[in-house]
mmCIF file of C-alpha atoms in Angstrom:
data_model
loop_
_atom_site.group_PDB
_atom_site.id
_atom_site.type_symbol
_atom_site.label_atom_id
_atom_site.label_comp_id
_atom_site.label_asym_id
_atom_site.label_seq_id
_atom_site.Cartn_x
_atom_site.Cartn_y
_atom_site.Cartn_z
ATOM 1 C CA MET A 10 -51.178 9.119 -60.302
ATOM 2 C CA PRO A 11 -54.795 7.966 -60.732
ATOM 3 C CA ASN A 12 -57.152 9.933 -62.911
ATOM 4 C CA TYR A 13 -60.131 10.944 -60.803
ATOM 5 C CA ASP A 14 -63.520 11.192 -62.420
ATOM 6 C CA ARG A 15 -65.175 14.073 -60.605
ATOM 7 C CA SER A 16 -68.321 13.840 -62.742
ATOM 8 C CA ARG A 17 -69.729 10.995 -60.612
ATOM 9 C CA MET A 18 -69.493 10.011 -56.980
ATOM 10 C CA VAL A 19 -70.612 6.818 -55.248
ATOM 11 C CA PHE A 20 -71.510 6.590 -51.543
ATOM 12 C CA VAL A 21 -71.726 3.218 -49.789
ATOM 13 C CA THR A 22 -74.689 3.015 -47.392
ATOM 14 C CA ALA A 23 -74.726 1.206 -44.032
ATOM 15 C CA ASP A 24 -76.488 -1.803 -45.585
ATOM 16 C CA GLY A 25 -73.855 -2.112 -48.337
ATOM 17 C CA GLY A 26 -75.937 -0.448 -51.031
ATOM 18 C CA THR A 27 -74.729 2.474 -53.101
ATOM 19 C CA LEU A 28 -76.039 5.908 -53.909
ATOM 20 C CA GLU A 29 -74.769 7.349 -57.163
ATOM 21 C CA GLY A 30 -75.234 10.856 -58.437
ATOM 22 C CA ALA A 31 -73.690 13.620 -60.430
ATOM 23 C CA THR A 32 -71.445 15.847 -58.358
ATOM 24 C CA ARG A 33 -71.552 19.556 -57.845
ATOM 25 C CA ALA A 34 -68.637 21.697 -56.895
ATOM 26 C CA THR A 35 -68.876 23.189 -53.418
ATOM 27 C CA GLU A 36 -66.620 25.641 -51.661
ATOM 28 C CA ILE A 37 -66.139 27.165 -48.279
ATOM 29 C CA GLU A 38 -64.499 30.549 -48.146
ATOM 30 C CA ARG A 39 -63.646 32.669 -45.115
ATOM 31 C CA SER A 40 -61.550 35.861 -44.719
ATOM 32 C CA ILE A 41 -59.787 37.729 -41.918
ATOM 33 C CA THR A 42 -57.704 40.896 -41.760
ATOM 34 C CA ILE A 43 -54.182 40.494 -40.353
ATOM 35 C CA ARG A 44 -51.800 43.350 -39.509
ATOM 36 C CA ALA A 45 -48.932 42.219 -41.718
ATOM 37 C CA SER A 46 -47.802 42.677 -45.313
ATOM 38 C CA GLU A 47 -48.872 40.410 -48.158
ATOM 39 C CA ASP A 48 -45.201 39.393 -48.580
ATOM 40 C CA GLU A 49 -44.830 38.297 -44.949
ATOM 41 C CA LEU A 50 -48.094 36.338 -44.970
ATOM 42 C CA TYR A 51 -47.258 34.679 -48.279
ATOM 43 C CA ARG A 52 -43.917 33.496 -46.877
ATOM 44 C CA LEU A 53 -45.536 32.183 -43.708
ATOM 45 C CA TRP A 54 -48.273 30.234 -45.584
ATOM 46 C CA ARG A 55 -45.529 28.620 -47.734
ATOM 47 C CA ASP A 56 -43.741 27.465 -44.580
ATOM 48 C CA PRO A 57 -44.839 23.964 -43.461
ATOM 49 C CA GLN A 58 -43.873 24.770 -39.852
ATOM 50 C CA HIS A 59 -46.331 27.689 -39.882
ATOM 51 C CA LEU A 60 -49.014 25.503 -41.405
ATOM 52 C CA SER A 61 -48.437 22.819 -38.805
ATOM 53 C CA ARG A 62 -48.640 25.367 -35.927
ATOM 54 C CA ILE A 63 -51.879 26.977 -37.101
ATOM 55 C CA MET A 64 -53.455 23.614 -37.857
ATOM 56 C CA ASP A 65 -52.111 21.572 -34.969
ATOM 57 C CA HIS A 66 -55.502 21.561 -33.286
ATOM 58 C CA PHE A 67 -56.647 19.092 -35.954
ATOM 59 C CA ALA A 68 -53.777 18.118 -38.266
ATOM 60 C CA THR A 69 -50.002 17.707 -38.642
ATOM 61 C CA VAL A 70 -48.392 19.077 -41.794
ATOM 62 C CA THR A 71 -44.894 17.957 -42.852
ATOM 63 C CA ALA A 72 -42.898 19.125 -45.842
ATOM 64 C CA VAL A 73 -41.869 16.234 -48.093
ATOM 65 C CA ASP A 74 -40.051 17.759 -51.090
ATOM 66 C CA GLY A 75 -40.712 19.767 -54.243
ATOM 67 C CA GLY A 76 -43.717 21.641 -52.887
ATOM 68 C CA ARG A 77 -45.330 18.494 -51.479
ATOM 69 C CA HIS A 78 -46.777 18.202 -47.978
ATOM 70 C CA TYR A 79 -47.870 15.182 -45.924
ATOM 71 C CA TRP A 80 -51.040 15.739 -43.838
ATOM 72 C CA VAL A 81 -52.238 13.569 -40.964
ATOM 73 C CA ILE A 82 -55.570 13.992 -39.131
ATOM 74 C CA PRO A 83 -55.884 11.801 -36.037
ATOM 75 C CA LEU A 84 -59.305 10.205 -35.483
ATOM 76 C CA PRO A 85 -60.680 8.174 -32.579
ATOM 77 C CA ILE A 86 -60.321 5.008 -34.705
ATOM 78 C CA GLY A 87 -57.006 5.727 -36.459
ATOM 79 C CA GLN A 88 -56.032 8.504 -38.809
ATOM 80 C CA ILE A 89 -56.487 9.971 -42.242
ATOM 81 C CA ALA A 90 -53.282 10.786 -44.138
ATOM 82 C CA TRP A 91 -52.711 12.225 -47.578
ATOM 83 C CA ASN A 92 -50.205 14.172 -49.670
ATOM 84 C CA THR A 93 -50.706 17.507 -51.386
ATOM 85 C CA ARG A 94 -48.640 19.453 -53.806
ATOM 86 C CA THR A 95 -48.376 23.161 -54.470
ATOM 87 C CA VAL A 96 -49.878 23.736 -57.910
ATOM 88 C CA ALA A 97 -49.908 27.538 -58.078
ATOM 89 C CA GLU A 98 -47.757 30.158 -56.450
ATOM 90 C CA HIS A 99 -48.201 33.866 -57.103
ATOM 91 C CA PRO A 100 -45.796 35.683 -54.764
ATOM 92 C CA SER A 101 -47.601 37.980 -52.290
ATOM 93 C CA GLU A 102 -50.954 37.155 -53.958
ATOM 94 C CA SER A 103 -51.942 33.497 -53.583
ATOM 95 C CA LEU A 104 -51.040 29.840 -53.050
ATOM 96 C CA ARG A 105 -52.995 26.748 -54.134
ATOM 97 C CA TRP A 106 -52.619 23.108 -53.142
ATOM 98 C CA GLU A 107 -54.182 19.925 -54.608
ATOM 99 C CA PRO A 108 -54.223 16.413 -53.129
ATOM 100 C CA LEU A 109 -52.167 13.654 -54.755
ATOM 101 C CA ALA A 110 -53.184 9.973 -54.888
ATOM 102 C CA GLY A 111 -54.974 8.576 -51.872
ATOM 103 C CA PRO A 112 -57.952 9.817 -49.867
ATOM 104 C CA ARG A 113 -59.518 12.934 -51.378
ATOM 105 C CA ILE A 114 -60.549 15.066 -48.470
ATOM 106 C CA PHE A 115 -60.874 18.077 -50.827
ATOM 107 C CA ASP A 116 -60.328 19.000 -54.471
ATOM 108 C CA ASP A 117 -58.138 22.021 -53.759
ATOM 109 C CA VAL A 118 -57.262 24.552 -51.094
ATOM 110 C CA SER A 119 -56.119 28.083 -51.796
ATOM 111 C CA VAL A 120 -55.156 31.128 -49.787
ATOM 112 C CA HIS A 121 -55.297 34.682 -51.201
ATOM 113 C CA PHE A 122 -53.711 37.903 -49.978
ATOM 114 C CA ARG A 123 -54.789 41.434 -50.781
ATOM 115 C CA PRO A 124 -54.345 44.810 -49.075
ATOM 116 C CA ALA A 125 -57.022 45.514 -46.485
ATOM 117 C CA PRO A 126 -59.040 48.733 -46.770
ATOM 118 C CA GLY A 127 -57.717 51.697 -44.793
ATOM 119 C CA ASP A 128 -54.136 50.434 -44.732
ATOM 120 C CA ARG A 129 -54.986 48.000 -41.911
ATOM 121 C CA GLY A 130 -52.808 45.136 -43.127
ATOM 122 C CA THR A 131 -53.774 42.256 -45.380
ATOM 123 C CA GLU A 132 -57.046 40.502 -46.026
ATOM 124 C CA VAL A 133 -56.383 36.753 -46.031
ATOM 125 C CA THR A 134 -58.984 34.539 -47.711
ATOM 126 C CA LEU A 135 -58.878 30.737 -47.253
ATOM 127 C CA ARG A 136 -60.922 28.723 -49.782
ATOM 128 C CA ILE A 137 -61.566 24.949 -49.771
ATOM 129 C CA ARG A 138 -63.235 23.310 -52.764
ATOM 130 C CA PHE A 139 -64.662 19.806 -52.852
ATOM 131 C CA ALA A 140 -67.233 17.793 -54.784
ATOM 132 C CA LEU A 141 -70.507 16.572 -53.363
ATOM 133 C CA PRO A 142 -73.248 14.470 -54.881
ATOM 134 C CA SER A 143 -76.300 16.266 -56.255
ATOM 135 C CA GLY A 144 -79.748 15.877 -54.771
ATOM 136 C CA ILE A 145 -80.804 15.155 -51.206
ATOM 137 C CA VAL A 146 -77.613 13.351 -50.221
ATOM 138 C CA GLY A 147 -75.518 16.347 -51.287
ATOM 139 C CA CYS A 148 -77.741 18.748 -49.370
ATOM 140 C CA VAL A 149 -77.499 16.677 -46.171
ATOM 141 C CA VAL A 150 -73.729 16.251 -46.480
ATOM 142 C CA MET A 151 -73.264 19.948 -47.331
ATOM 143 C CA GLY A 152 -75.184 21.042 -44.260
ATOM 144 C CA ARG A 153 -72.851 19.062 -42.011
ATOM 145 C CA ILE A 154 -69.636 19.953 -43.878
ATOM 146 C CA ASP A 155 -70.435 23.668 -44.160
ATOM 147 C CA THR A 156 -70.913 24.026 -40.420
ATOM 148 C CA GLY A 157 -67.914 21.953 -39.322
ATOM 149 C CA LEU A 158 -65.507 22.946 -42.023
ATOM 150 C CA GLY A 159 -66.583 26.619 -41.792
ATOM 151 C CA LEU A 160 -65.678 26.569 -38.073
ATOM 152 C CA LEU A 161 -62.418 24.836 -38.802
ATOM 153 C CA VAL A 162 -61.458 27.390 -41.489
ATOM 154 C CA ASN A 163 -62.344 30.284 -39.125
ATOM 155 C CA THR A 164 -60.192 28.737 -36.403
ATOM 156 C CA VAL A 165 -57.225 28.289 -38.792
ATOM 157 C CA LEU A 166 -57.490 31.954 -39.837
ATOM 158 C CA ARG A 167 -57.799 33.196 -36.215
ATOM 159 C CA ARG A 168 -54.809 31.092 -35.156
ATOM 160 C CA SER A 169 -52.769 32.488 -38.058
ATOM 161 C CA LYS A 170 -53.743 36.045 -37.117
ATOM 162 C CA SER A 171 -52.782 35.470 -33.455
ATOM 163 C CA LEU A 172 -49.460 33.901 -34.356
ATOM 164 C CA VAL A 173 -48.525 36.690 -36.821
ATOM 165 C CA GLU A 174 -49.692 39.607 -34.646
ATOM 166 C CA THR A 175 -48.657 38.385 -31.163
ATOM 167 C CA GLY A 176 -46.106 35.634 -31.776
ATOM 168 C CA GLU A 177 -48.278 33.022 -30.051
ATOM 169 C CA ILE A 178 -51.527 31.099 -30.340
ATOM 170 C CA PRO A 179 -53.851 31.505 -27.334
ATOM 171 C CA THR A 180 -54.650 28.279 -25.550
ATOM 172 C CA LEU A 181 -56.176 27.046 -22.313
ATOM 173 C CA ALA A 182 -53.798 24.057 -22.211
ATOM 174 C CA HIS A 183 -51.774 23.930 -19.041
ATOM 175 C CA ASN A 184 -53.948 26.645 -17.566
ATOM 176 C CA PRO A 185 -52.729 27.334 -14.020
ATOM 177 C CA SER A 186 -56.305 27.834 -12.797
ATOM 178 C CA ALA A 187 -56.779 24.050 -13.376
ATOM 179 C CA ARG A 188 -60.172 24.603 -15.022
ATOM 180 C CA GLY A 189 -61.117 21.745 -17.273
ATOM 181 C CA SER A 190 -58.693 19.327 -15.648
ATOM 182 C CA GLY A 191 -61.521 16.995 -14.721
ATOM 183 C CA ASP A 192 -61.368 17.819 -10.999
ATOM 184 C CA THR A 193 -64.649 18.538 -9.256
ATOM 185 C CA ILE A 194 -65.271 20.678 -6.238
#
C-alpha cells in the first residue's frame, strides 16, 4: 500500500501548471435522530447491503472481504472506484473506514451512535474528513465541497432514518402520476 504524504497536495491547473500548498484537515459532520437502538443501527451500518441501499442515489457499495468494501460512483464520463477498510469498530458506539490504495476521495469516514435525549432513539452522527490545500484554493474548494457533500451526508442520514423507521426509502421513481416523465401538456 502506498504511503500518502498528507502534508502537501498538488493541484494540476487547466493549462498544465501546478498549485502546491500545505494541506489542512477539513471535516463535514451531520447528525440525525433515529427511533432505533444503538445496537440495531450499529449492525445496519456494518451491513454492506444497508450501506448500498442508503447510498444508491450516488454510489454502489459491495463487501469484498475482511472488513473491506468496494465503492463505485458513476459519473457522466465514467466512474470513480475505490476500496475502503474498516479500521475501528466499537460495538453500539462507532465505526470508521479509511480508503486503501487508489483515488483518495476522503481521508476517513466515521459514524457514531449515542442515546438521543428524552429516550427518543439514537443520535447518529456521520463525519467525513479530507485534506484540502491551504490558502485561496482551499477556501474555494471547501466552499463547493461543503455545500455538495453536506447535502449528500444529510441525504444519506435521512435515507437511513426512513429505511430503519418505515422499512422503505421514499422515492418519486415510477410515480403513477407520471410527473417528471418528460411529457408535456
